[in-house]
Short mmCIF file of C-alpha atoms in Angstrom, two decimals:
data_model
loop_
_atom_site.label_atom_id
_atom_site.label_comp_id
_atom_site.label_asym_id
_atom_site.label_seq_id
_atom_site.Cartn_x
_atom_site.Cartn_y
_atom_site.Cartn_z
CA UNK Y 11 23.39 -28.50 49.12
CA UNK Y 12 25.70 -25.53 49.60
CA UNK Y 13 27.88 -23.09 47.74
CA UNK Y 14 30.65 -24.77 45.83
CA UNK Y 15 33.82 -24.73 47.90
CA UNK Y 16 36.58 -22.86 46.11
CA UNK Y 17 39.95 -24.34 47.09
CA UNK Y 18 42.15 -22.18 44.94
CA UNK Y 19 44.20 -19.69 46.99
CA UNK Y 20 43.29 -16.83 44.70
CA UNK Y 21 39.61 -17.60 45.24
CA UNK Y 22 39.84 -17.52 49.04
CA UNK Y 23 42.06 -14.58 49.96
CA UNK Y 24 42.50 -13.24 53.45
CA UNK Y 25 39.60 -10.84 53.77
CA UNK Y 26 38.80 -7.61 55.54
CA UNK Y 27 35.20 -6.63 54.80
CA UNK Y 28 34.00 -3.21 55.95
CA UNK Y 29 30.30 -2.38 55.67
CA UNK Y 30 29.79 1.39 55.56
CA UNK Y 31 26.33 2.33 56.76
CA UNK Y 32 26.24 -0.75 58.96
CA UNK Y 33 23.26 0.38 61.08
CA UNK Y 34 21.04 1.18 58.08
CA UNK Y 35 18.21 -0.94 56.73
CA UNK Y 36 20.08 -2.22 53.68
CA UNK Y 37 22.98 -3.53 55.78
CA UNK Y 38 20.67 -5.15 58.32
CA UNK Y 39 18.17 -6.65 55.85
CA UNK Y 40 20.53 -7.77 53.08
CA UNK Y 41 24.27 -7.30 53.62
CA UNK Y 42 24.83 -8.95 57.00
CA UNK Y 43 22.44 -11.86 56.32
CA UNK Y 44 24.36 -12.48 53.07
CA UNK Y 45 27.68 -12.41 54.93
CA UNK Y 46 26.24 -14.84 57.49
CA UNK Y 47 25.21 -17.10 54.60
CA UNK Y 48 28.76 -17.06 53.22
CA UNK Y 49 30.21 -17.70 56.68
CA UNK Y 50 27.81 -20.59 57.32
CA UNK Y 51 28.92 -22.18 54.06
CA UNK Y 52 32.62 -21.92 54.88
CA UNK Y 53 33.39 -19.06 52.50
CA UNK Y 54 34.74 -16.58 55.10
CA UNK Y 55 37.24 -18.74 56.93
CA UNK Y 56 39.97 -16.08 56.97
CA UNK Y 57 38.01 -12.87 57.37
CA UNK Y 58 37.49 -9.93 59.65
CA UNK Y 59 34.23 -8.01 59.28
CA UNK Y 60 33.73 -4.44 60.43
CA UNK Y 61 30.46 -2.55 60.68
CA UNK Y 62 31.26 1.14 60.12
CA UNK Y 63 28.69 3.80 61.00
CA UNK Y 64 28.32 7.20 62.58
CA UNK Y 65 26.23 6.11 65.57
CA UNK Y 66 27.84 5.74 68.99
CA UNK Y 67 27.49 2.04 69.84
CA UNK Y 68 29.46 -0.63 71.65
CA UNK Y 69 30.39 -3.84 69.89
CA UNK Y 70 27.83 -5.77 71.99
CA UNK Y 71 25.09 -3.29 71.15
CA UNK Y 72 25.88 -3.64 67.47
CA UNK Y 73 25.90 -7.43 67.78
CA UNK Y 74 22.42 -7.31 69.29
CA UNK Y 75 21.13 -5.25 66.36
CA UNK Y 76 22.75 -7.43 63.71
CA UNK Y 77 21.81 -10.69 65.42
CA UNK Y 78 18.13 -9.79 65.57
CA UNK Y 79 18.16 -8.66 61.94
CA UNK Y 80 19.82 -11.89 60.79
CA UNK Y 81 17.50 -14.15 62.79
CA UNK Y 82 14.49 -12.47 61.16
CA UNK Y 83 16.01 -12.31 57.67
CA UNK Y 84 14.75 -14.12 54.59
CA UNK Y 85 18.09 -15.98 54.53
CA UNK Y 86 17.46 -17.59 57.93
CA UNK Y 87 13.81 -18.13 57.06
CA UNK Y 88 14.87 -20.23 54.08
CA UNK Y 89 17.80 -21.88 55.92
CA UNK Y 90 16.96 -21.99 59.66
CA UNK Y 91 20.15 -23.95 60.34
CA UNK Y 92 22.12 -20.76 59.66
CA UNK Y 93 20.95 -19.43 63.02
CA UNK Y 94 23.39 -21.87 64.63
CA UNK Y 95 26.23 -20.04 62.85
CA UNK Y 96 25.34 -16.61 64.26
CA UNK Y 97 27.50 -16.82 67.44
CA UNK Y 98 30.58 -17.87 65.46
CA UNK Y 99 29.90 -15.22 62.84
CA UNK Y 100 29.61 -12.46 65.43
CA UNK Y 101 33.05 -13.37 66.80
CA UNK Y 102 34.41 -11.99 63.53
CA UNK Y 103 32.21 -8.87 63.48
CA UNK Y 104 33.48 -5.61 64.99
CA UNK Y 105 31.97 -2.15 65.19
CA UNK Y 106 33.75 1.08 64.27
CA UNK Y 107 32.32 4.54 64.80
CA UNK Y 108 33.50 7.21 62.38
CA UNK Y 109 32.70 9.63 59.57
CA UNK Y 110 32.64 8.12 56.10
CA UNK Y 111 34.52 10.97 54.42
CA UNK Y 112 37.03 11.58 57.22
CA UNK Y 113 40.73 10.88 56.62
CA UNK Y 114 41.18 10.68 60.38
CA UNK Y 115 38.45 8.04 60.75
CA UNK Y 116 39.82 6.01 57.85
CA UNK Y 117 43.35 6.18 59.26
CA UNK Y 118 42.03 4.82 62.56
CA UNK Y 119 40.12 2.12 60.69
CA UNK Y 120 43.29 1.23 58.78
CA UNK Y 121 45.21 0.73 62.03
CA UNK Y 122 42.38 -1.39 63.44
CA UNK Y 123 42.19 -3.52 60.29
CA UNK Y 124 45.95 -4.11 60.25
CA UNK Y 125 45.80 -5.34 63.84
CA UNK Y 126 42.92 -7.72 63.08
CA UNK Y 127 44.40 -8.85 59.75
CA UNK Y 128 47.57 -9.76 61.62
CA UNK Y 129 45.59 -12.37 63.52
CA UNK Y 130 44.67 -14.15 60.29
CA UNK Y 131 46.89 -16.43 58.19
CA UNK Y 132 49.92 -15.10 56.35
CA UNK Y 133 49.41 -13.68 52.89
CA UNK Y 134 48.05 -10.67 51.04
CA UNK Y 135 44.77 -9.10 52.12
CA UNK Y 136 41.76 -8.20 50.05
CA UNK Y 137 39.92 -5.27 51.55
CA UNK Y 138 36.32 -5.05 50.42
CA UNK Y 139 34.38 -1.89 51.24
CA UNK Y 140 30.62 -2.33 50.92
CA UNK Y 141 28.98 1.09 50.56
CA UNK Y 142 25.50 0.71 52.04
CA UNK Y 143 25.31 4.50 52.17
CA UNK Y 144 23.61 7.20 50.04
CA UNK Y 145 25.26 7.89 46.66
CA UNK Y 146 26.17 11.47 47.53
CA UNK Y 147 28.50 10.06 50.22
CA UNK Y 148 30.31 7.71 47.79
CA UNK Y 149 32.98 10.17 46.55
CA UNK Y 150 33.98 11.44 50.00
CA UNK Y 151 34.16 7.92 51.41
CA UNK Y 152 36.13 6.67 48.40
CA UNK Y 153 38.59 9.58 48.74
CA UNK Y 154 39.18 8.80 52.43
CA UNK Y 155 39.63 5.08 51.69
CA UNK Y 156 42.07 5.85 48.88
CA UNK Y 157 44.04 8.21 51.09
CA UNK Y 158 44.19 6.21 54.32
CA UNK Y 159 42.79 2.66 54.13
CA UNK Y 160 44.18 0.91 51.05
CA UNK Y 161 45.63 -2.62 51.12
CA UNK Y 162 47.37 -4.97 48.68
CA UNK Y 163 44.03 -5.27 46.86
CA UNK Y 164 41.04 -2.99 47.53
CA UNK Y 165 37.57 -3.19 45.99
CA UNK Y 166 34.41 -1.12 46.39
CA UNK Y 167 30.85 -2.41 46.18
CA UNK Y 168 28.51 0.50 45.49
CA UNK Y 169 24.71 0.27 45.54
CA UNK Y 170 22.23 1.92 43.22
CA UNK Y 171 21.04 4.53 42.51
CA UNK Y 172 24.05 5.52 40.44
CA UNK Y 173 22.88 9.10 40.10
CA UNK Y 174 19.41 10.32 39.12
CA UNK Y 175 20.16 11.43 35.54
CA UNK Y 176 23.01 11.49 33.02
CA UNK Y 177 24.68 14.57 34.51
CA UNK Y 178 24.71 13.31 38.09
CA UNK Y 179 25.79 9.81 37.02
CA UNK Y 180 28.64 11.25 34.95
CA UNK Y 181 29.75 13.41 37.86
CA UNK Y 182 29.68 10.44 40.25
CA UNK Y 183 31.57 8.25 37.82
CA UNK Y 184 34.25 10.88 37.19
CA UNK Y 185 34.83 11.29 40.93
CA UNK Y 186 35.04 7.55 41.62
CA UNK Y 187 37.00 6.89 38.42
CA UNK Y 188 39.63 9.44 39.43
CA UNK Y 189 40.29 7.41 42.58
CA UNK Y 190 39.85 3.77 41.58
CA UNK Y 191 40.33 1.76 38.41
CA UNK Y 192 37.13 0.41 36.88
CA UNK Y 193 38.06 -3.18 37.78
CA UNK Y 194 38.02 -2.22 41.47
CA UNK Y 195 34.49 -0.75 41.38
CA UNK Y 196 31.59 -3.20 41.63
CA UNK Y 197 28.24 -1.47 40.94
CA UNK Y 198 25.59 -3.74 42.35
CA UNK Y 199 22.22 -4.18 40.72
CA UNK Y 200 20.94 -7.02 42.88
CA UNK Y 201 18.48 -8.21 40.20
CA UNK Y 202 21.51 -9.56 38.33
CA UNK Y 203 22.06 -11.94 41.25
CA UNK Y 204 18.65 -13.63 41.15
CA UNK Y 205 18.74 -17.28 40.12
CA UNK Y 206 16.50 -16.96 37.07
CA UNK Y 207 18.32 -13.88 35.79
CA UNK Y 208 21.57 -15.81 36.19
CA UNK Y 209 19.96 -18.55 34.06
CA UNK Y 210 18.73 -16.42 31.15
CA UNK Y 211 21.88 -16.88 29.09
CA UNK Y 212 22.01 -20.61 29.82
CA UNK Y 213 18.41 -21.00 28.67
CA UNK Y 214 19.06 -18.98 25.52
CA UNK Y 215 22.46 -20.21 24.41
CA UNK Y 216 22.42 -23.67 25.98
CA UNK Y 217 19.45 -24.95 23.96
CA UNK Y 218 19.93 -25.40 20.24
CA UNK Y 219 16.18 -25.38 19.54
CA UNK Y 220 15.62 -22.01 21.21
CA UNK Y 221 18.33 -19.55 20.19
CA UNK Y 222 17.48 -19.66 16.43
CA UNK Y 223 13.96 -18.49 17.37
CA UNK Y 224 15.08 -15.47 19.40
CA UNK Y 225 14.80 -12.82 16.71
CA UNK Y 226 12.36 -10.60 14.80
CA UNK Y 227 11.42 -13.40 12.40
CA UNK Y 228 9.82 -15.50 15.13
CA UNK Y 229 9.20 -13.25 18.14
CA UNK Y 230 6.06 -11.11 18.20
CA UNK Y 231 6.93 -9.18 21.37
CA UNK Y 232 8.80 -9.40 24.67
CA UNK Y 233 7.24 -8.36 27.96
CA UNK Y 234 9.27 -7.69 31.12
CA UNK Y 235 7.25 -7.09 34.27
CA UNK Y 236 7.91 -6.15 37.88
CA UNK Y 237 4.72 -5.89 39.94
CA UNK Y 238 4.73 -5.28 43.69
CA UNK Y 239 1.63 -5.57 45.84
CA UNK Y 240 3.02 -3.50 48.72
CA UNK Y 241 2.80 0.26 48.97
CA UNK Y 242 5.39 2.99 49.48
CA UNK Y 243 4.34 4.12 52.94
CA UNK Y 244 7.37 5.62 54.70
CA UNK Y 245 9.32 5.87 51.44
CA UNK Y 246 7.37 8.71 49.87
CA UNK Y 247 9.98 11.33 50.72
CA UNK Y 248 12.59 9.39 48.76
CA UNK Y 249 10.30 8.13 46.01
CA UNK Y 250 8.92 11.56 45.11
CA UNK Y 251 12.44 12.54 44.01
CA UNK Y 252 12.97 9.38 41.95
CA UNK Y 253 9.76 7.77 40.73
CA UNK Y 254 9.23 4.31 39.33
CA UNK Y 255 11.28 4.74 36.12
CA UNK Y 256 14.45 5.60 38.04
CA UNK Y 257 13.66 3.11 40.81
CA UNK Y 258 12.95 0.03 38.68
CA UNK Y 259 13.12 0.49 34.93
CA UNK Y 260 16.36 2.32 34.10
CA UNK Y 261 18.32 -0.26 36.09
CA UNK Y 262 16.70 -3.58 37.10
CA UNK Y 263 14.38 -4.19 34.17
CA UNK Y 264 16.76 -2.72 31.61
CA UNK Y 265 19.47 -5.14 32.78
CA UNK Y 266 17.05 -8.05 32.38
CA UNK Y 267 16.10 -6.80 28.92
CA UNK Y 268 19.75 -6.74 27.87
CA UNK Y 269 20.24 -10.36 28.96
CA UNK Y 270 17.22 -11.41 26.89
CA UNK Y 271 18.25 -9.42 23.80
CA UNK Y 272 22.06 -9.62 23.71
CA UNK Y 273 24.18 -11.56 21.26
CA UNK Y 274 26.20 -14.56 22.40
CA UNK Y 275 29.18 -13.05 24.27
CA UNK Y 276 31.50 -15.89 23.21
CA UNK Y 277 34.00 -14.87 20.56
CA UNK Y 278 36.10 -17.40 18.66
CA UNK Y 279 35.60 -19.97 21.39
CA UNK Y 280 36.81 -17.64 24.17
CA UNK Y 281 34.43 -16.14 26.70
CA UNK Y 282 34.28 -12.37 26.30
CA UNK Y 283 32.95 -9.97 28.91
CA UNK Y 284 29.19 -10.32 28.63
CA UNK Y 285 28.92 -6.63 29.50
CA UNK Y 286 30.30 -5.88 26.02
CA UNK Y 287 27.29 -7.69 24.60
CA UNK Y 288 24.91 -5.81 26.90
CA UNK Y 289 26.46 -2.52 25.84
CA UNK Y 290 25.86 -3.41 22.18
CA UNK Y 291 22.17 -3.80 22.96
CA UNK Y 292 22.07 -0.47 24.77
CA UNK Y 293 23.83 1.26 21.90
CA UNK Y 294 21.23 -0.12 19.47
CA UNK Y 295 18.29 1.09 21.58
CA UNK Y 296 16.17 4.07 20.69
CA UNK Y 297 15.33 6.66 23.33
CA UNK Y 298 11.89 5.63 24.68
CA UNK Y 299 9.03 7.72 23.32
CA UNK Y 300 6.51 9.22 25.76
CA UNK Y 301 3.75 8.44 23.24
CA UNK Y 302 4.31 4.73 23.92
CA UNK Y 303 4.01 5.05 27.68
CA UNK Y 304 1.36 4.94 30.41
CA UNK Y 305 2.09 6.52 33.79
CA UNK Y 306 0.04 5.82 36.88
CA UNK Y 307 -0.19 6.57 40.60
CA UNK Y 308 -2.08 4.47 43.12
CA UNK Y 309 -4.86 6.00 45.16
CA UNK Y 310 -6.48 4.75 48.33
CA UNK Y 311 -8.89 1.80 48.17
CA UNK Y 312 -10.56 -0.59 50.64
CA UNK Y 313 -9.57 1.60 53.55
CA UNK Y 314 -5.88 1.59 52.64
CA UNK Y 315 -4.04 4.84 51.87
CA UNK Y 316 -2.97 6.15 48.51
CA UNK Y 317 0.46 7.44 47.62
CA UNK Y 318 -0.34 11.06 48.46
CA UNK Y 319 -1.43 10.09 51.98
CA UNK Y 320 2.12 9.16 52.94
CA UNK Y 321 3.20 11.45 55.75
CA UNK Y 322 6.89 11.00 54.88
CA UNK Y 323 6.41 13.26 51.82
CA UNK Y 324 7.62 16.75 52.87
CA UNK Y 325 5.10 19.57 52.53
CA UNK Y 326 7.28 21.39 50.00
CA UNK Y 327 7.23 18.28 47.76
CA UNK Y 328 3.44 17.80 47.80
CA UNK Y 329 2.91 19.29 44.32
CA UNK Y 330 5.72 17.19 42.87
CA UNK Y 331 4.24 14.12 44.58
CA UNK Y 332 1.01 14.58 42.62
CA UNK Y 333 3.04 13.98 39.44
CA UNK Y 334 5.11 11.08 40.81
CA UNK Y 335 4.52 7.87 38.88
CA UNK Y 336 4.23 4.66 40.91
CA UNK Y 337 3.38 2.72 37.74
CA UNK Y 338 4.78 2.78 34.23
CA UNK Y 339 4.37 0.73 31.10
CA UNK Y 340 6.51 1.67 28.14
CA UNK Y 341 7.84 0.30 24.89
CA UNK Y 342 11.55 -0.08 24.24
CA UNK Y 343 12.83 -0.67 20.71
CA UNK Y 344 16.16 -2.13 19.61
CA UNK Y 345 17.25 -1.01 16.18
CA UNK Y 346 19.49 -3.89 15.13
CA UNK Y 347 19.29 -6.83 12.73
CA UNK Y 348 18.06 -9.28 15.36
CA UNK Y 349 15.29 -7.23 16.96
CA UNK Y 350 14.24 -4.44 14.58
CA UNK Y 351 10.44 -4.20 14.68
CA UNK Y 352 9.98 -6.16 17.90
CA UNK Y 353 8.45 -4.26 20.81
CA UNK Y 354 9.91 -4.83 24.28
CA UNK Y 355 7.08 -3.91 26.67
CA UNK Y 356 8.43 -2.97 30.09
CA UNK Y 357 6.08 -2.64 33.06
CA UNK Y 358 6.68 -1.74 36.71
CA UNK Y 359 4.01 -0.99 39.29
CA UNK Y 360 3.67 -0.44 43.02
CA UNK Y 361 0.63 -1.38 45.15
CA UNK Y 362 -0.90 -3.48 42.38
CA UNK Y 363 -2.83 -6.76 42.68
CA UNK Y 364 0.14 -9.11 43.08
CA UNK Y 365 3.91 -9.31 43.40
CA UNK Y 366 5.57 -10.82 40.36
CA UNK Y 367 8.71 -10.43 38.30
CA UNK Y 368 8.94 -12.24 34.99
CA UNK Y 369 9.97 -12.20 31.35
CA UNK Y 370 7.58 -13.33 28.61
CA UNK Y 371 8.84 -13.95 25.10
CA UNK Y 372 5.77 -14.30 22.90
CA UNK Y 373 6.25 -15.99 19.53
CA UNK Y 374 4.32 -15.38 16.34
CA UNK Y 375 1.45 -17.64 15.27
CA UNK Y 376 2.47 -20.57 13.07
CA UNK Y 377 1.67 -20.39 9.37
CA UNK Y 378 -1.58 -22.03 8.19
CA UNK Y 379 -1.30 -25.71 7.39
CA UNK Y 380 -3.67 -28.49 6.30
CA UNK Y 381 -2.80 -30.41 9.46
CA UNK Y 382 -4.41 -27.72 11.62
CA UNK Y 383 -7.32 -27.20 9.19
CA UNK Y 384 -9.58 -24.49 10.61
CA UNK Y 385 -7.99 -24.43 14.03
CA UNK Y 386 -6.31 -21.15 15.03
CA UNK Y 387 -3.37 -21.94 17.34
CA UNK Y 388 -2.57 -19.68 20.25
CA UNK Y 389 0.81 -18.03 20.51
CA UNK Y 390 3.65 -19.95 22.12
CA UNK Y 391 5.40 -18.26 25.02
CA UNK Y 392 8.67 -18.70 26.84
CA UNK Y 393 8.23 -17.50 30.42
CA UNK Y 394 11.07 -16.95 32.89
CA UNK Y 395 9.63 -16.16 36.32
CA UNK Y 396 12.07 -14.50 38.71
CA UNK Y 397 9.74 -14.29 41.69
CA UNK Y 398 7.76 -15.65 43.39
CA UNK Y 399 7.88 -19.38 42.59
CA UNK Y 400 10.91 -19.15 40.33
CA UNK Y 401 10.32 -21.10 37.15
CA UNK Y 402 11.03 -21.47 33.46
CA UNK Y 403 8.15 -22.76 31.38
CA UNK Y 404 6.85 -22.75 27.81
CA UNK Y 405 3.26 -22.36 26.73
CA UNK Y 406 2.75 -24.50 23.65
CA UNK Y 407 -0.06 -25.97 21.56
CA UNK Y 408 -0.95 -29.67 21.73
CA UNK Y 409 -3.91 -31.71 20.53
CA UNK Y 410 -6.67 -31.99 23.06
CA UNK Y 411 -6.55 -35.45 24.69
CA UNK Y 412 -9.12 -37.93 23.42
CA UNK Y 413 -11.01 -38.05 20.13
CA UNK Y 414 -11.11 -34.30 19.67
CA UNK Y 415 -8.83 -32.65 17.14
CA UNK Y 416 -8.97 -29.30 18.89
CA UNK Y 417 -5.81 -27.57 19.96
CA UNK Y 418 -5.27 -26.71 23.61
CA UNK Y 419 -2.43 -24.79 25.18
CA UNK Y 420 -0.35 -26.58 27.77
CA UNK Y 421 2.94 -25.98 29.55
CA UNK Y 422 6.38 -27.55 29.58
CA UNK Y 423 7.08 -26.62 33.17
CA UNK Y 424 10.30 -26.27 35.16
CA UNK Y 425 9.17 -25.00 38.55
CA UNK Y 426 12.20 -24.94 40.80
CA UNK Y 427 10.42 -25.88 44.03
CA UNK Y 428 9.03 -29.00 42.36
CA UNK Y 429 12.11 -30.03 40.42
CA UNK Y 430 14.73 -29.00 42.98
CA UNK Y 431 12.97 -29.11 46.37
CA UNK Y 432 16.16 -29.58 48.39
CA UNK Y 433 18.58 -27.47 46.39
CA UNK Y 434 20.12 -24.48 48.15
CA UNK Y 435 19.79 -21.28 46.13
CA UNK Y 436 21.75 -18.33 47.52
CA UNK Y 437 20.19 -14.91 47.81
CA UNK Y 438 21.12 -12.30 45.22
CA UNK Y 439 23.30 -10.48 47.75
CA UNK Y 440 25.07 -13.67 48.83
CA UNK Y 441 25.86 -14.49 45.22
CA UNK Y 442 27.07 -11.00 44.30
CA UNK Y 443 29.19 -10.40 47.41
CA UNK Y 444 30.92 -13.72 46.75
CA UNK Y 445 31.47 -12.70 43.12
CA UNK Y 446 33.09 -9.44 44.27
CA UNK Y 447 35.36 -11.37 46.64
CA UNK Y 448 36.35 -13.66 43.79
CA UNK Y 449 36.95 -10.74 41.43
CA UNK Y 450 34.18 -11.81 39.03
CA UNK Y 451 32.70 -8.53 37.81
CA UNK Y 452 30.43 -9.78 35.01
CA UNK Y 453 27.29 -9.67 37.17
CA UNK Y 454 27.96 -6.04 38.08
CA UNK Y 455 27.25 -2.89 36.06
CA UNK Y 456 30.17 -1.40 34.16
CA UNK Y 457 30.68 2.37 33.84
CA UNK Y 458 29.94 2.59 30.11
CA UNK Y 459 26.70 0.61 30.27
CA UNK Y 460 25.55 2.64 33.29
CA UNK Y 461 26.14 5.92 31.45
CA UNK Y 462 24.51 4.64 28.26
CA UNK Y 463 21.42 3.63 30.24
CA UNK Y 464 21.16 7.19 31.56
CA UNK Y 465 21.67 8.58 28.04
CA UNK Y 466 18.60 6.62 26.98
CA UNK Y 467 16.31 7.54 29.84
CA UNK Y 468 17.32 11.10 30.75
CA UNK Y 469 15.57 12.68 27.71
CA UNK Y 470 12.35 10.88 28.61
CA UNK Y 471 12.60 11.85 32.28
CA UNK Y 472 13.32 15.47 31.33
CA UNK Y 473 10.25 15.52 29.05
CA UNK Y 474 8.02 14.08 31.79
CA UNK Y 475 9.20 16.75 34.24
CA UNK Y 476 9.21 19.65 31.78
CA UNK Y 477 5.67 18.93 30.58
CA UNK Y 478 4.48 18.10 34.12
CA UNK Y 479 2.89 14.87 32.87
CA UNK Y 480 0.13 13.78 35.21
CA UNK Y 481 -0.07 10.05 36.01
CA UNK Y 482 -3.43 8.30 35.73
CA UNK Y 483 -4.87 7.33 39.11
CA UNK Y 484 -5.52 3.64 39.75
CA UNK Y 485 -6.98 1.96 42.86
CA UNK Y 486 -4.33 0.23 44.94
CA UNK Y 487 -4.70 -3.50 44.59
CA UNK Y 488 -5.75 -3.23 40.93
CA UNK Y 489 -3.77 -4.09 37.77
CA UNK Y 490 -2.90 -0.43 37.29
CA UNK Y 491 -4.34 2.04 34.77
CA UNK Y 492 -6.69 0.28 32.28
CA UNK Y 493 -4.89 2.06 29.43
CA UNK Y 494 -1.85 -0.13 30.08
CA UNK Y 495 -3.75 -3.32 29.21
CA UNK Y 496 -5.50 -1.64 26.33
CA UNK Y 497 -2.21 -0.65 24.70
CA UNK Y 498 -0.78 -4.19 24.68
CA UNK Y 499 -2.45 -5.30 21.46
CA UNK Y 500 -1.14 -2.19 19.69
CA UNK Y 501 2.40 -3.39 20.31
CA UNK Y 502 2.11 -7.01 19.30
CA UNK Y 503 1.27 -8.68 22.61
CA UNK Y 504 -1.75 -10.94 23.17
CA UNK Y 505 -2.69 -11.68 26.77
CA UNK Y 506 -2.76 -15.47 27.22
CA UNK Y 507 -5.88 -17.19 28.51
CA UNK Y 508 -5.71 -19.25 31.67
CA UNK Y 509 -3.23 -19.04 34.51
CA UNK Y 510 -0.07 -20.97 35.22
CA UNK Y 511 -0.47 -23.53 38.01
CA UNK Y 512 1.63 -22.17 40.86
CA UNK Y 513 3.30 -24.36 43.48
CA UNK Y 514 2.28 -24.14 47.11
CA UNK Y 515 5.30 -22.15 48.19
CA UNK Y 516 8.16 -20.09 46.77
CA UNK Y 517 11.57 -21.72 46.64
CA UNK Y 518 14.54 -19.59 47.68
CA UNK Y 519 13.28 -16.47 45.95
CA UNK Y 520 11.91 -13.33 47.52
CA UNK Y 521 8.14 -13.08 47.58
CA UNK Y 522 8.70 -9.38 48.21
CA UNK Y 523 11.36 -8.20 45.81
CA UNK Y 524 13.64 -5.60 47.37
CA UNK Y 525 13.64 -3.16 44.47
CA UNK Y 526 14.90 -0.16 46.48
#
């Protein structure tokens, strides 16, 4: 199976895609493999692709770099047949050396693009600039593009982080907003492109039995988790300045929370922008309280290094590194009619015992009834597992088979690799780049929701830094600080007994989530 072919002219414009930062890890690991995926599925028939970077390289040298990266990518691992498309794809890929914020470089790029666009079919051109570059370079690059490299239709894809607090995010937004209209700026949070996260609204609003239960009357708590079993070696210099709340919670997990908690975005039968519904959730949120939070940092165990043993942490940042959280569990509260009183427990941890991203909606116990007599039923759960082994399943109570009248908990299980073993599922980057080409912005982060997210988390981050809060040490490979598990019952969550039966292999979902 492949991506749906879009035959409408407005869905398949003549394309000029420029990847800024083309020799960096993000471009090599995610952007170019996603573009190869689109090309292999016939979605880039009229396109020219330019890798733009500051390094002095020939086109052939750049092709060698990109080719090796694509052959070893998760996209080609899941679809080996895409390797056959690499030679044809590279025929469309050019390399351009220049400075991102230079008018002169952008003017030269504009001339080059016009020449290459002239070789494509007649018609208007969509120019898509993918900014796989650090955020502090965004404004200068956007200014140069605006001044010298615009086309009939120009769009920017910008990667997180969108600032590191409310002030920096506001400054960045004001600079970009002064140059481009909001509908031309596509802020990518790649978690919004994962298959299960794309399915959250379908699961909620497409099932008449479920949506009436998604409220404070029936839900005991909601738990959203991102655990990663790999460490931060080589990233310590960056991570010390950001920490796990900025890296994972304020963006990825908060976006997932909004999809779980939002109202139906349909209004009077017409589909509204679902980002309006997400913004309503954010506006109803309380600023997280440090009293409802556990911070942790992994230390060395079993001969493997701890966070502070990372040589990429500069000497001048060593004291700050001691206070850098690589683990957090916190409670988020939504003060509206639907969710008032329900705790949303958000957890993110590095170098823990497993890699897993999932949502667990835990329902309240049923009321006593003569049918159940003295049996105490366990809580039902709706689980949406993003990775690995993407799945949607429900834990529910049934009578134990046989003559017993005991209750046992079983699962109604939709595991994608079992149900859809041959279905092609695009990577998050493939899906989102295609959406940007098609002008579908609903899976991207809008300016107002981005700023509101920073309004919520900046006071907490300021308090952590001002009070020099010290994270609790936990051995790498463990579940994290024991206090995190101990606090769960205080906030309405009961850890289920037994483990879900996993399939043998993941299906088109990253085993190692690229949280960046």
